[in-house]
Amino acid sequence: MPSPLSADRSAPQPPERDAVDALIDRTRRLRGDVDAVRRDTVRVDEDDPQARWHRALCELAVHHLDDLGTHLGQLREGLPEEAERPTREEAAADEPQGSLIGRVGSAEWNLLTDEVSWSDELFRIFGRAPEAGGLSLDDLPSTLLPEDQPLLTALVTDCLVDGKPIDGEFRIRHTDGRVRTLHMMGEPVLDTDGRTASMWAVLRDVSALRRSQQVVHRTHESLVREQHIARAEHRAAVELKEAVLPPWQSSLRLPDQRPGTLDIAAHYLPSETSALVGGGWYDAMELPDGRTLLTVGDLTGHGIQATSAMAVVMGAVRGMAVAGTEPGALLGHLNQLLETSIQPALGSAVCCRFDPATRTLDWAQAGHPAPLLFRDGTGRPLPLPDGVMLGAASGVAYEQDEAHLLPGDVLVLHTDGLARDDTSGRGGARPGTEALLGLAPRFAAARSAQECVRAVVEEFGAAERLDDACVLIARVGV
């Protein structure tokens, strides 16, 4: 605890002017840099909680630097001569809006003569006319909010009785009706006999600073809350996707192992950040008539909404396929389902039905990349039948096509997140698709669909993807 001041203490010596000028210059440059960052944050999305928190921190930093610059200016100038002091009206007219000078005042209460001395700045802080005189220590608490009055009384009592320095904050009701927050620092002044002769204090209006700090606190709490919600939704989306997608991670061998039976494997590749769980799916199942359903698709959006819609779509696809619905008609019904759902969505899909007896593949697509057929060490996309994206238009028909597969053929179905690229390569093929087609030699040497999937993961697994992706590979048995 610092010692109480003596009434006959000597005045401190002012610092070197050049050193203070250097500090002022550095503060101004830093303030300009922070202000530039603050202006940049104004252009960000108002709905982004992290951006709001960043902007609030910049505002608080600017407040602190403004205060620091003004303090240094006062330190450089020192206390002006009485004759040089402007009048109260002149000072108010010259004072820049928000200036710290108008927010710091001083006072001294003489306990021997009951004399009260307030600075002009303190009168402005309280909104009190100088002609009315400064408030005594007994009357000062009356300007505070009722809940803060005991705090000021305790601070003053500790100072006068125990010689403790004052350092506390309280709120006052200004004459304009607004509540202001003041920070008060002070000490007792002792006479030559060591008795308390007076008390002096510096009071600073920190209302704007505290408001900035409150905004920082609120925006930080909002950010933490949003992040918690996002993590919870991400966990729910991941768990739902894991529950809905087929559980097989190795090759799926169908019960019927006759020649021509498909060996099937699939893989899900998360996005670059793993935070964007999308609505991509893959599925395969043996149908009651012995044929096999193969399907891959992707719904727009991310998170729990996309994965829950994906679950609905996969259930609908399975149900219609078991009922014997042709791939083209199936996509038409799926389009109507998405269009009339409570939360309409857009999506793409490819739906295939393979007959192992004839090795015939009936298939249709809705705005989706064509399946890739690999045979004898080369690959090519199947010609696309007509089909618009799911949910994009009403009452549309989806063309159905047919392809004949041979023993050893490899069929690759994938979402566009795997090989997405807006530029075109040779023959109009996308570079990502060309990279898939470039795996033909490895597919030809593979002994199972799982080995083919492993080759795809090695090629694309480390690539940066903005969206997640699915790949399903079916290999016709020999």
Tab-separated table of C-alpha atoms in Angstrom:
chain	number	residue	atom	x	y	z
A	1	MET	CA	0.000	0.000	0.000
A	2	PRO	CA	1.483	3.368	-0.941
A	3	SER	CA	2.150	5.785	1.879
A	4	PRO	CA	-0.238	8.708	2.423
A	5	LEU	CA	0.931	11.913	0.811
A	6	SER	CA	2.461	14.707	2.821
A	7	ALA	CA	0.972	18.181	2.516
A	8	ASP	CA	4.409	19.665	1.887
A	9	ARG	CA	5.496	17.124	-0.768
A	10	SER	CA	7.594	18.508	-3.619
A	11	ALA	CA	6.255	18.645	-7.142
A	12	PRO	CA	7.450	15.875	-9.463
A	13	GLN	CA	9.786	16.770	-12.275
A	14	PRO	CA	8.333	16.547	-15.787
A	15	PRO	CA	9.797	13.947	-18.167
A	16	GLU	CA	11.997	14.822	-21.120
A	17	ARG	CA	9.839	16.374	-23.870
A	18	ASP	CA	11.603	14.546	-26.738
A	19	ALA	CA	10.965	11.167	-25.132
A	20	VAL	CA	7.263	11.951	-24.713
A	21	ASP	CA	7.058	13.214	-28.315
A	22	ALA	CA	8.476	9.881	-29.517
A	23	LEU	CA	5.874	7.966	-27.499
A	24	ILE	CA	3.088	10.166	-28.890
A	25	ASP	CA	4.278	9.550	-32.446
A	26	ARG	CA	4.397	5.782	-31.917
A	27	THR	CA	0.936	5.816	-30.336
A	28	ARG	CA	-0.506	7.745	-33.286
A	29	ARG	CA	0.969	5.321	-35.804
A	30	LEU	CA	-0.327	2.325	-33.874
A	31	ARG	CA	-3.729	3.954	-33.565
A	32	GLY	CA	-3.814	4.434	-37.337
A	33	ASP	CA	-2.940	0.780	-37.925
A	34	VAL	CA	-5.615	-0.444	-35.523
A	35	ASP	CA	-8.174	1.924	-37.052
A	36	ALA	CA	-7.398	0.500	-40.503
A	37	VAL	CA	-8.102	-2.994	-39.189
A	38	ARG	CA	-11.302	-1.716	-37.583
A	39	ARG	CA	-12.504	-0.241	-40.902
A	40	ASP	CA	-11.883	-3.583	-42.580
A	41	THR	CA	-14.062	-5.353	-40.011
A	42	VAL	CA	-16.995	-3.064	-40.852
A	43	ARG	CA	-17.240	-4.710	-44.271
A	44	VAL	CA	-17.650	-8.228	-42.902
A	45	ASP	CA	-20.903	-10.140	-42.449
A	46	GLU	CA	-22.943	-8.733	-39.547
A	47	ASP	CA	-24.320	-12.219	-38.871
A	48	ASP	CA	-20.859	-13.681	-38.244
A	49	PRO	CA	-20.328	-13.816	-34.433
A	50	GLN	CA	-16.558	-14.065	-34.779
A	51	ALA	CA	-16.482	-10.979	-37.004
A	52	ARG	CA	-18.600	-9.055	-34.483
A	53	TRP	CA	-16.179	-10.025	-31.701
A	54	HIS	CA	-13.171	-8.937	-33.787
A	55	ARG	CA	-14.802	-5.578	-34.495
A	56	ALA	CA	-15.591	-5.036	-30.806
A	57	LEU	CA	-11.969	-5.767	-29.873
A	58	CYS	CA	-10.785	-3.224	-32.443
A	59	GLU	CA	-13.172	-0.614	-31.034
A	60	LEU	CA	-11.852	-1.264	-27.524
A	61	ALA	CA	-8.241	-1.034	-28.701
A	62	VAL	CA	-8.950	2.317	-30.390
A	63	HIS	CA	-10.508	3.617	-27.147
A	64	HIS	CA	-7.404	2.634	-25.186
A	65	LEU	CA	-5.042	4.201	-27.714
A	66	ASP	CA	-7.073	7.422	-27.804
A	67	ASP	CA	-6.825	7.629	-24.040
A	68	LEU	CA	-3.115	6.852	-24.103
A	69	GLY	CA	-2.461	9.529	-26.713
A	70	THR	CA	-4.305	12.175	-24.735
A	71	HIS	CA	-2.553	11.216	-21.498
A	72	LEU	CA	0.807	11.556	-23.217
A	73	GLY	CA	-0.238	14.927	-24.630
A	74	GLN	CA	-1.080	16.160	-21.151
A	75	LEU	CA	2.211	14.783	-19.878
A	76	ARG	CA	4.119	16.669	-22.554
A	77	GLU	CA	2.361	19.986	-22.009
A	78	GLY	CA	2.386	19.841	-18.243
A	79	LEU	CA	0.073	22.020	-16.148
A	80	PRO	CA	-0.525	25.324	-18.006
A	81	GLU	CA	-0.284	28.650	-16.262
A	82	GLU	CA	-3.530	29.960	-14.794
A	83	ALA	CA	-3.517	32.941	-17.145
A	84	GLU	CA	-3.254	30.613	-20.137
A	85	ARG	CA	-6.221	28.459	-19.205
A	86	PRO	CA	-9.236	28.858	-21.524
A	87	THR	CA	-12.673	29.500	-20.090
A	88	ARG	CA	-15.056	26.624	-19.537
A	89	GLU	CA	-17.046	27.616	-22.650
A	90	GLU	CA	-13.880	27.879	-24.779
A	91	ALA	CA	-12.639	24.510	-23.585
A	92	ALA	CA	-15.986	22.859	-24.346
A	93	ALA	CA	-16.026	24.407	-27.827
A	94	ASP	CA	-12.456	23.316	-28.624
A	95	GLU	CA	-12.799	19.853	-27.129
A	96	PRO	CA	-13.077	17.116	-29.762
A	97	GLN	CA	-16.016	14.753	-29.445
A	98	GLY	CA	-15.088	11.843	-27.179
A	99	SER	CA	-11.881	13.540	-26.018
A	100	LEU	CA	-10.381	12.168	-22.860
A	101	ILE	CA	-9.684	15.729	-21.613
A	102	GLY	CA	-13.371	16.271	-21.005
A	103	ARG	CA	-13.630	12.907	-19.251
A	104	VAL	CA	-11.017	13.401	-16.516
A	105	GLY	CA	-11.429	15.786	-13.613
A	106	SER	CA	-9.897	16.313	-10.200
A	107	ALA	CA	-11.130	17.357	-6.779
A	108	GLU	CA	-9.833	18.101	-3.289
A	109	TRP	CA	-11.804	18.155	-0.080
A	110	ASN	CA	-10.232	20.106	2.833
A	111	LEU	CA	-11.348	18.506	6.073
A	112	LEU	CA	-10.156	21.445	8.200
A	113	THR	CA	-11.922	24.263	6.338
A	114	ASP	CA	-14.681	22.208	4.589
A	115	GLU	CA	-13.497	23.823	1.379
A	116	VAL	CA	-14.258	21.855	-1.811
A	117	SER	CA	-12.221	22.402	-4.952
A	118	TRP	CA	-13.345	20.904	-8.264
A	119	SER	CA	-11.706	21.264	-11.671
A	120	ASP	CA	-13.745	22.556	-14.606
A	121	GLU	CA	-13.566	19.098	-16.181
A	122	LEU	CA	-15.163	17.513	-13.123
A	123	PHE	CA	-18.075	19.938	-13.273
A	124	ARG	CA	-18.643	18.888	-16.891
A	125	ILE	CA	-18.494	15.204	-15.973
A	126	PHE	CA	-21.241	15.651	-13.367
A	127	GLY	CA	-23.185	18.164	-15.477
A	128	ARG	CA	-23.002	20.631	-12.617
A	129	ALA	CA	-22.657	24.393	-12.955
A	130	PRO	CA	-19.446	25.807	-11.404
A	131	GLU	CA	-21.523	28.518	-9.714
A	132	ALA	CA	-23.197	25.812	-7.626
A	133	GLY	CA	-19.835	24.720	-6.262
A	134	GLY	CA	-18.439	21.241	-5.861
A	135	LEU	CA	-20.198	18.580	-3.866
A	136	SER	CA	-18.983	17.747	-0.375
A	137	LEU	CA	-18.041	14.211	0.573
A	138	ASP	CA	-21.369	13.963	2.409
A	139	ASP	CA	-23.381	15.066	-0.638
A	140	LEU	CA	-21.390	13.225	-3.322
A	141	PRO	CA	-23.103	9.815	-2.811
A	142	SER	CA	-26.489	11.380	-3.587
A	143	THR	CA	-25.532	11.594	-7.284
A	144	LEU	CA	-24.794	7.864	-7.462
A	145	LEU	CA	-27.195	5.091	-8.299
A	146	PRO	CA	-28.616	3.739	-5.015
A	147	GLU	CA	-26.880	0.359	-5.367
A	148	ASP	CA	-23.455	2.037	-5.767
A	149	GLN	CA	-23.714	4.469	-2.842
A	150	PRO	CA	-22.458	2.018	-0.161
A	151	LEU	CA	-19.333	1.370	-2.245
A	152	LEU	CA	-18.365	5.061	-2.407
A	153	THR	CA	-19.069	5.518	1.304
A	154	ALA	CA	-16.794	2.587	2.125
A	155	LEU	CA	-14.007	3.893	-0.154
A	156	VAL	CA	-14.071	7.367	1.414
A	157	THR	CA	-14.237	6.000	4.958
A	158	ASP	CA	-11.258	3.699	4.393
A	159	CYS	CA	-9.301	6.601	2.937
A	160	LEU	CA	-9.999	9.103	5.723
A	161	VAL	CA	-9.855	6.691	8.675
A	162	ASP	CA	-7.274	4.086	7.640
A	163	GLY	CA	-5.276	6.080	5.098
A	164	LYS	CA	-6.038	3.639	2.312
A	165	PRO	CA	-5.867	4.893	-1.298
A	166	ILE	CA	-9.106	5.066	-3.248
A	167	ASP	CA	-9.456	2.961	-6.378
A	168	GLY	CA	-12.970	2.082	-7.434
A	169	GLU	CA	-15.780	2.603	-9.900
A	170	PHE	CA	-19.362	3.707	-9.497
A	171	ARG	CA	-22.208	5.009	-11.621
A	172	ILE	CA	-23.810	8.425	-11.464
A	173	ARG	CA	-26.996	9.833	-12.930
A	174	HIS	CA	-25.950	12.789	-15.098
A	175	THR	CA	-28.146	15.869	-15.316
A	176	ASP	CA	-28.989	14.846	-18.901
A	177	GLY	CA	-30.594	11.693	-17.481
A	178	ARG	CA	-27.938	9.288	-18.740
A	179	VAL	CA	-25.993	6.947	-16.503
A	180	ARG	CA	-22.224	7.377	-16.555
A	181	THR	CA	-19.508	5.192	-15.097
A	182	LEU	CA	-16.710	6.953	-13.205
A	183	HIS	CA	-13.383	5.575	-12.057
A	184	MET	CA	-12.099	7.301	-8.924
A	185	MET	CA	-8.534	7.254	-7.615
A	186	GLY	CA	-7.419	9.291	-4.620
A	187	GLU	CA	-5.337	9.519	-1.455
A	188	PRO	CA	-5.434	11.312	1.898
A	189	VAL	CA	-3.139	14.331	2.408
A	190	LEU	CA	-1.531	14.474	5.853
A	191	ASP	CA	-0.474	17.556	7.761
A	192	THR	CA	2.851	17.927	9.555
A	193	ASP	CA	1.467	16.070	12.560
A	194	GLY	CA	0.486	13.060	10.434
A	195	ARG	CA	-3.236	13.741	10.644
A	196	THR	CA	-5.536	13.678	7.615
A	197	ALA	CA	-5.944	17.267	6.439
A	198	SER	CA	-7.657	16.716	3.115
A	199	MET	CA	-8.406	14.182	0.419
A	200	TRP	CA	-7.732	14.556	-3.266
A	201	ALA	CA	-9.029	12.413	-6.105
A	202	VAL	CA	-8.989	12.080	-9.874
A	203	LEU	CA	-12.252	10.991	-11.455
A	204	ARG	CA	-12.419	9.653	-14.975
A	205	ASP	CA	-15.520	9.091	-17.077
A	206	VAL	CA	-14.989	5.531	-18.397
A	207	SER	CA	-18.509	5.056	-19.746
A	208	ALA	CA	-17.469	4.621	-23.381
A	209	LEU	CA	-14.621	2.320	-22.405
A	210	ARG	CA	-16.855	0.107	-20.280
A	211	ARG	CA	-19.465	-0.029	-23.043
A	212	SER	CA	-16.764	-1.201	-25.458
A	213	GLN	CA	-15.635	-3.835	-22.969
A	214	GLN	CA	-19.226	-4.991	-22.523
A	215	VAL	CA	-19.611	-5.314	-26.296
A	216	VAL	CA	-16.402	-7.377	-26.417
A	217	HIS	CA	-17.723	-9.586	-23.616
A	218	ARG	CA	-21.136	-10.041	-25.249
A	219	THR	CA	-19.731	-10.756	-28.702
A	220	HIS	CA	-17.224	-13.212	-27.226
A	221	GLU	CA	-20.004	-15.006	-25.370
A	222	SER	CA	-22.031	-15.081	-28.587
A	223	LEU	CA	-19.042	-16.496	-30.468
A	224	VAL	CA	-18.467	-19.209	-27.852
A	225	ARG	CA	-22.171	-20.059	-27.916
A	226	GLU	CA	-22.199	-20.259	-31.734
A	227	GLN	CA	-19.091	-22.447	-31.718
A	228	HIS	CA	-20.658	-24.757	-29.139
A	229	ILE	CA	-23.815	-25.043	-31.243
A	230	ALA	CA	-21.759	-25.636	-34.382
A	231	ARG	CA	-19.745	-28.401	-32.682
A	232	ALA	CA	-22.919	-30.042	-31.383
A	233	GLU	CA	-24.557	-29.869	-34.815
A	234	HIS	CA	-21.400	-31.221	-36.433
A	235	ARG	CA	-21.333	-34.177	-34.053
A	236	ALA	CA	-24.995	-34.865	-34.714
A	237	ALA	CA	-24.479	-34.627	-38.486
A	238	VAL	CA	-21.480	-36.985	-38.377
A	239	GLU	CA	-23.326	-39.497	-36.195
A	240	LEU	CA	-26.387	-39.378	-38.456
A	241	LYS	CA	-24.284	-39.839	-41.584
A	242	GLU	CA	-22.430	-42.764	-40.037
A	243	ALA	CA	-25.734	-44.324	-39.008
A	244	VAL	CA	-27.347	-43.902	-42.443
A	245	LEU	CA	-24.520	-44.753	-44.845
A	246	PRO	CA	-23.985	-48.491	-45.399
A	247	PRO	CA	-21.738	-49.865	-42.652
A	248	TRP	CA	-19.511	-51.917	-44.959
A	249	GLN	CA	-16.036	-50.463	-45.322
A	250	SER	CA	-14.554	-53.429	-47.184
A	251	SER	CA	-15.906	-55.033	-50.338
A	252	LEU	CA	-19.610	-55.890	-50.222
A	253	ARG	CA	-20.136	-59.326	-51.700
A	254	LEU	CA	-23.730	-60.091	-52.534
A	255	PRO	CA	-25.162	-63.445	-51.453
A	256	ASP	CA	-25.418	-64.772	-54.994
A	257	GLN	CA	-21.862	-65.505	-56.181
A	258	ARG	CA	-22.691	-66.638	-59.730
A	259	PRO	CA	-20.605	-65.303	-62.633
A	260	GLY	CA	-21.488	-61.677	-63.272
A	261	THR	CA	-22.224	-60.923	-59.643
A	262	LEU	CA	-20.919	-57.524	-58.538
A	263	ASP	CA	-18.108	-56.990	-56.062
A	264	ILE	CA	-18.855	-53.588	-54.481
A	265	ALA	CA	-16.869	-51.186	-52.301
A	266	ALA	CA	-17.368	-47.548	-51.361
A	267	HIS	CA	-15.679	-44.765	-49.425
A	268	TYR	CA	-16.583	-41.389	-47.946
A	269	LEU	CA	-13.953	-38.619	-48.147
A	270	PRO	CA	-14.497	-35.649	-45.790
A	271	SER	CA	-13.937	-32.043	-46.821
A	272	GLU	CA	-10.638	-30.236	-46.262
A	273	THR	CA	-11.668	-28.884	-42.867
A	274	SER	CA	-13.778	-31.915	-41.876
A	275	ALA	CA	-16.202	-29.342	-40.432
A	276	LEU	CA	-18.531	-29.319	-43.454
A	277	VAL	CA	-20.546	-32.517	-43.318
A	278	GLY	CA	-22.549	-32.509	-46.531
A	279	GLY	CA	-25.483	-34.453	-47.921
A	280	GLY	CA	-23.524	-36.902	-50.081
A	281	TRP	CA	-24.487	-40.565	-50.043
A	282	TYR	CA	-23.744	-43.948	-51.589
A	283	ASP	CA	-25.755	-47.159	-51.378
A	284	ALA	CA	-25.938	-50.638	-52.850
A	285	MET	CA	-28.315	-53.508	-52.163
A	286	GLU	CA	-29.627	-56.684	-53.710
A	287	LEU	CA	-33.240	-56.329	-54.829
A	288	PRO	CA	-35.922	-59.015	-54.388
A	289	ASP	CA	-35.765	-59.985	-58.080
A	290	GLY	CA	-31.998	-60.650	-57.907
A	291	ARG	CA	-30.913	-57.408	-59.516
A	292	THR	CA	-28.648	-54.928	-57.731
A	293	LEU	CA	-29.245	-51.267	-56.865
A	294	LEU	CA	-26.288	-48.870	-57.116
A	295	THR	CA	-26.745	-45.224	-56.253
A	296	VAL	CA	-24.651	-42.170	-55.436
A	297	GLY	CA	-25.916	-38.635	-54.851
A	298	ASP	CA	-25.388	-35.326	-53.122
A	299	LEU	CA	-27.748	-32.732	-51.644
A	300	THR	CA	-26.873	-29.066	-51.351
A	301	GLY	CA	-26.047	-27.625	-47.942
A	302	HIS	CA	-24.144	-28.855	-44.937
A	303	GLY	CA	-24.794	-29.895	-41.381
A	304	ILE	CA	-27.662	-31.633	-39.697
A	305	GLN	CA	-30.245	-30.325	-42.201
A	306	ALA	CA	-28.360	-31.784	-45.175
A	307	THR	CA	-27.663	-35.125	-43.490
A	308	SER	CA	-31.257	-35.516	-42.265
A	309	ALA	CA	-32.534	-34.806	-45.790
A	310	MET	CA	-30.005	-37.341	-47.094
A	311	ALA	CA	-31.442	-39.953	-44.728
A	312	VAL	CA	-34.932	-39.315	-46.082
A	313	VAL	CA	-33.719	-39.560	-49.688
A	314	MET	CA	-31.822	-42.806	-49.109
A	315	GLY	CA	-34.871	-44.366	-47.493
A	316	ALA	CA	-37.058	-43.286	-50.404
A	317	VAL	CA	-34.579	-44.642	-52.971
A	318	ARG	CA	-34.416	-48.008	-51.256
A	319	GLY	CA	-38.165	-48.244	-50.902
A	320	MET	CA	-38.884	-47.432	-54.541
A	321	ALA	CA	-36.111	-49.733	-55.769
A	322	VAL	CA	-37.469	-52.662	-53.733
A	323	ALA	CA	-40.902	-51.946	-55.190
A	324	GLY	CA	-39.434	-52.388	-58.675
A	325	THR	CA	-39.477	-48.744	-59.812
A	326	GLU	CA	-37.302	-48.116	-62.874
A	327	PRO	CA	-34.297	-45.780	-62.334
A	328	GLY	CA	-35.730	-42.972	-64.489
A	329	ALA	CA	-39.135	-43.064	-62.830
A	330	LEU	CA	-37.452	-43.368	-59.427
A	331	LEU	CA	-35.618	-40.067	-59.963
A	332	GLY	CA	-38.863	-38.434	-61.058
A	333	HIS	CA	-40.549	-39.429	-57.791
A	334	LEU	CA	-37.462	-38.338	-55.857
A	335	ASN	CA	-37.608	-34.937	-57.555
A	336	GLN	CA	-41.225	-34.509	-56.470
A	337	LEU	CA	-40.316	-35.570	-52.915
A	338	LEU	CA	-37.608	-32.910	-52.620
A	339	GLU	CA	-39.725	-30.240	-54.270
A	340	THR	CA	-42.664	-30.696	-51.905
A	341	SER	CA	-40.731	-31.317	-48.692
A	342	ILE	CA	-40.978	-28.926	-45.738
A	343	GLN	CA	-37.398	-27.814	-46.363
A	344	PRO	CA	-36.944	-27.932	-50.168
A	345	ALA	CA	-33.468	-28.861	-51.328
A	346	LEU	CA	-31.518	-29.252	-54.531
A	347	GLY	CA	-29.504	-32.336	-55.289
A	348	SER	CA	-27.907	-34.552	-57.872
A	349	ALA	CA	-27.994	-38.330	-58.126
A	350	VAL	CA	-27.240	-41.294	-60.307
A	351	CYS	CA	-29.325	-44.439	-59.942
A	352	CYS	CA	-28.327	-47.768	-61.515
A	353	ARG	CA	-29.925	-51.212	-61.587
A	354	PHE	CA	-27.743	-54.115	-62.622
A	355	ASP	CA	-29.049	-57.517	-63.792
A	356	PRO	CA	-26.340	-60.166	-63.192
A	357	ALA	CA	-28.108	-62.646	-65.450
A	358	THR	CA	-27.778	-60.445	-68.553
A	359	ARG	CA	-25.068	-58.078	-67.206
A	360	THR	CA	-27.337	-55.196	-68.248
A	361	LEU	CA	-27.093	-51.842	-66.458
A	362	ASP	CA	-30.208	-49.635	-66.551
A	363	TRP	CA	-29.470	-46.187	-65.239
A	364	ALA	CA	-30.578	-42.559	-65.038
A	365	GLN	CA	-29.090	-39.388	-63.656
A	366	ALA	CA	-30.251	-36.051	-62.238
A	367	GLY	CA	-27.627	-33.344	-62.849
A	368	HIS	CA	-24.895	-35.765	-61.775
A	369	PRO	CA	-21.500	-36.829	-63.177
A	370	ALA	CA	-21.775	-39.836	-65.467
A	371	PRO	CA	-20.580	-43.233	-64.246
A	372	LEU	CA	-17.116	-44.146	-65.482
A	373	LEU	CA	-16.700	-47.511	-67.180
A	374	PHE	CA	-13.250	-49.145	-67.145
A	375	ARG	CA	-12.536	-52.025	-69.508
A	376	ASP	CA	-9.292	-53.578	-70.750
A	377	GLY	CA	-7.095	-50.943	-69.117
A	378	THR	CA	-8.965	-47.851	-70.381
A	379	GLY	CA	-11.827	-45.789	-69.013
A	380	ARG	CA	-14.588	-43.552	-70.376
A	381	PRO	CA	-17.711	-41.788	-69.095
A	382	LEU	CA	-21.021	-43.347	-70.117
A	383	PRO	CA	-23.120	-41.107	-72.422
A	384	LEU	CA	-25.400	-38.970	-70.255
A	385	PRO	CA	-29.167	-39.392	-70.561
A	386	ASP	CA	-31.223	-36.235	-69.979
A	387	GLY	CA	-31.932	-35.304	-66.385
A	388	VAL	CA	-32.055	-32.026	-64.455
A	389	MET	CA	-31.067	-31.558	-60.833
A	390	LEU	CA	-33.451	-32.865	-58.215
A	391	GLY	CA	-35.744	-30.185	-56.833
A	392	ALA	CA	-34.980	-27.739	-59.665
A	393	ALA	CA	-38.184	-28.076	-61.699
A	394	SER	CA	-41.663	-29.582	-61.445
A	395	GLY	CA	-43.054	-32.470	-63.429
A	396	VAL	CA	-39.847	-33.308	-65.296
A	397	ALA	CA	-39.105	-36.720	-66.789
A	398	TYR	CA	-35.740	-38.417	-66.434
A	399	GLU	CA	-34.397	-40.303	-69.425
A	400	GLN	CA	-33.178	-43.827	-68.777
A	401	ASP	CA	-30.283	-45.468	-70.616
A	402	GLU	CA	-28.833	-48.950	-70.840
A	403	ALA	CA	-25.299	-50.280	-70.928
A	404	HIS	CA	-23.998	-53.827	-71.266
A	405	LEU	CA	-21.152	-54.792	-68.930
A	406	LEU	CA	-18.576	-57.550	-69.385
A	407	PRO	CA	-16.804	-59.730	-66.828
A	408	GLY	CA	-13.943	-57.774	-65.253
A	409	ASP	CA	-15.498	-54.373	-66.019
A	410	VAL	CA	-15.178	-51.728	-63.292
A	411	LEU	CA	-17.924	-49.144	-62.828
A	412	VAL	CA	-17.154	-45.989	-60.809
A	413	LEU	CA	-19.922	-43.785	-59.389
A	414	HIS	CA	-18.875	-40.629	-57.563
A	415	THR	CA	-20.109	-37.245	-56.373
A	416	ASP	CA	-18.683	-34.132	-58.012
A	417	GLY	CA	-16.894	-33.216	-54.773
A	418	LEU	CA	-14.350	-35.925	-55.621
A	419	ALA	CA	-13.257	-34.586	-59.011
A	420	ARG	CA	-14.730	-31.093	-59.115
A	421	ASP	CA	-12.934	-28.568	-61.304
A	422	ASP	CA	-14.444	-25.680	-63.257
A	423	THR	CA	-11.895	-25.892	-66.077
A	424	SER	CA	-12.101	-28.343	-68.951
A	425	GLY	CA	-9.416	-30.720	-70.104
A	426	ARG	CA	-9.078	-32.812	-73.196
A	427	GLY	CA	-12.340	-33.535	-74.984
A	428	GLY	CA	-14.264	-31.398	-72.502
A	429	ALA	CA	-13.496	-33.725	-69.603
A	430	ARG	CA	-12.701	-32.121	-66.297
A	431	PRO	CA	-9.153	-32.533	-64.980
A	432	GLY	CA	-10.527	-34.312	-61.930
A	433	THR	CA	-12.346	-36.775	-64.163
A	434	GLU	CA	-9.210	-37.245	-66.223
A	435	ALA	CA	-7.350	-38.093	-63.021
A	436	LEU	CA	-9.944	-40.780	-62.300
A	437	LEU	CA	-9.677	-42.127	-65.837
A	438	GLY	CA	-5.921	-42.175	-65.385
A	439	LEU	CA	-6.361	-44.878	-62.737
A	440	ALA	CA	-7.423	-47.382	-65.424
A	441	PRO	CA	-4.172	-49.390	-65.303
A	442	ARG	CA	-4.456	-49.780	-61.536
A	443	PHE	CA	-8.102	-50.831	-61.820
A	444	ALA	CA	-7.148	-53.412	-64.460
A	445	ALA	CA	-4.553	-54.892	-62.114
A	446	ALA	CA	-6.838	-54.822	-59.060
A	447	ARG	CA	-8.264	-58.107	-57.808
A	448	SER	CA	-11.228	-56.568	-55.939
A	449	ALA	CA	-13.405	-53.472	-55.783
A	450	GLN	CA	-11.758	-52.589	-52.487
A	451	GLU	CA	-8.357	-52.396	-54.170
A	452	CYS	CA	-9.879	-50.020	-56.716
A	453	VAL	CA	-11.289	-47.839	-53.916
A	454	ARG	CA	-7.881	-47.845	-52.258
A	455	ALA	CA	-6.363	-46.490	-55.479
A	456	VAL	CA	-8.965	-43.666	-55.560
A	457	VAL	CA	-8.290	-42.744	-51.934
A	458	GLU	CA	-4.544	-42.678	-52.557
A	459	GLU	CA	-5.088	-40.374	-55.545
A	460	PHE	CA	-7.681	-38.023	-54.054
A	461	GLY	CA	-7.544	-38.539	-50.292
A	462	ALA	CA	-4.891	-35.873	-49.667
A	463	ALA	CA	-6.356	-33.355	-52.128
A	464	GLU	CA	-7.912	-30.140	-50.825
A	465	ARG	CA	-11.698	-30.336	-51.120
A	466	LEU	CA	-14.223	-27.648	-50.274
A	467	ASP	CA	-16.928	-30.310	-50.058
A	468	ASP	CA	-17.043	-33.906	-48.943
A	469	ALA	CA	-17.205	-36.653	-51.526
A	470	CYS	CA	-18.412	-40.226	-52.037
A	471	VAL	CA	-17.196	-42.923	-54.406
A	472	LEU	CA	-18.735	-46.322	-55.106
A	473	ILE	CA	-17.008	-48.928	-57.257
A	474	ALA	CA	-18.628	-52.086	-58.650
A	475	ARG	CA	-16.534	-54.788	-60.312
A	476	VAL	CA	-18.240	-57.410	-62.462
A	477	GLY	CA	-17.222	-60.899	-61.402
A	478	VAL	CA	-15.444	-63.151	-63.859
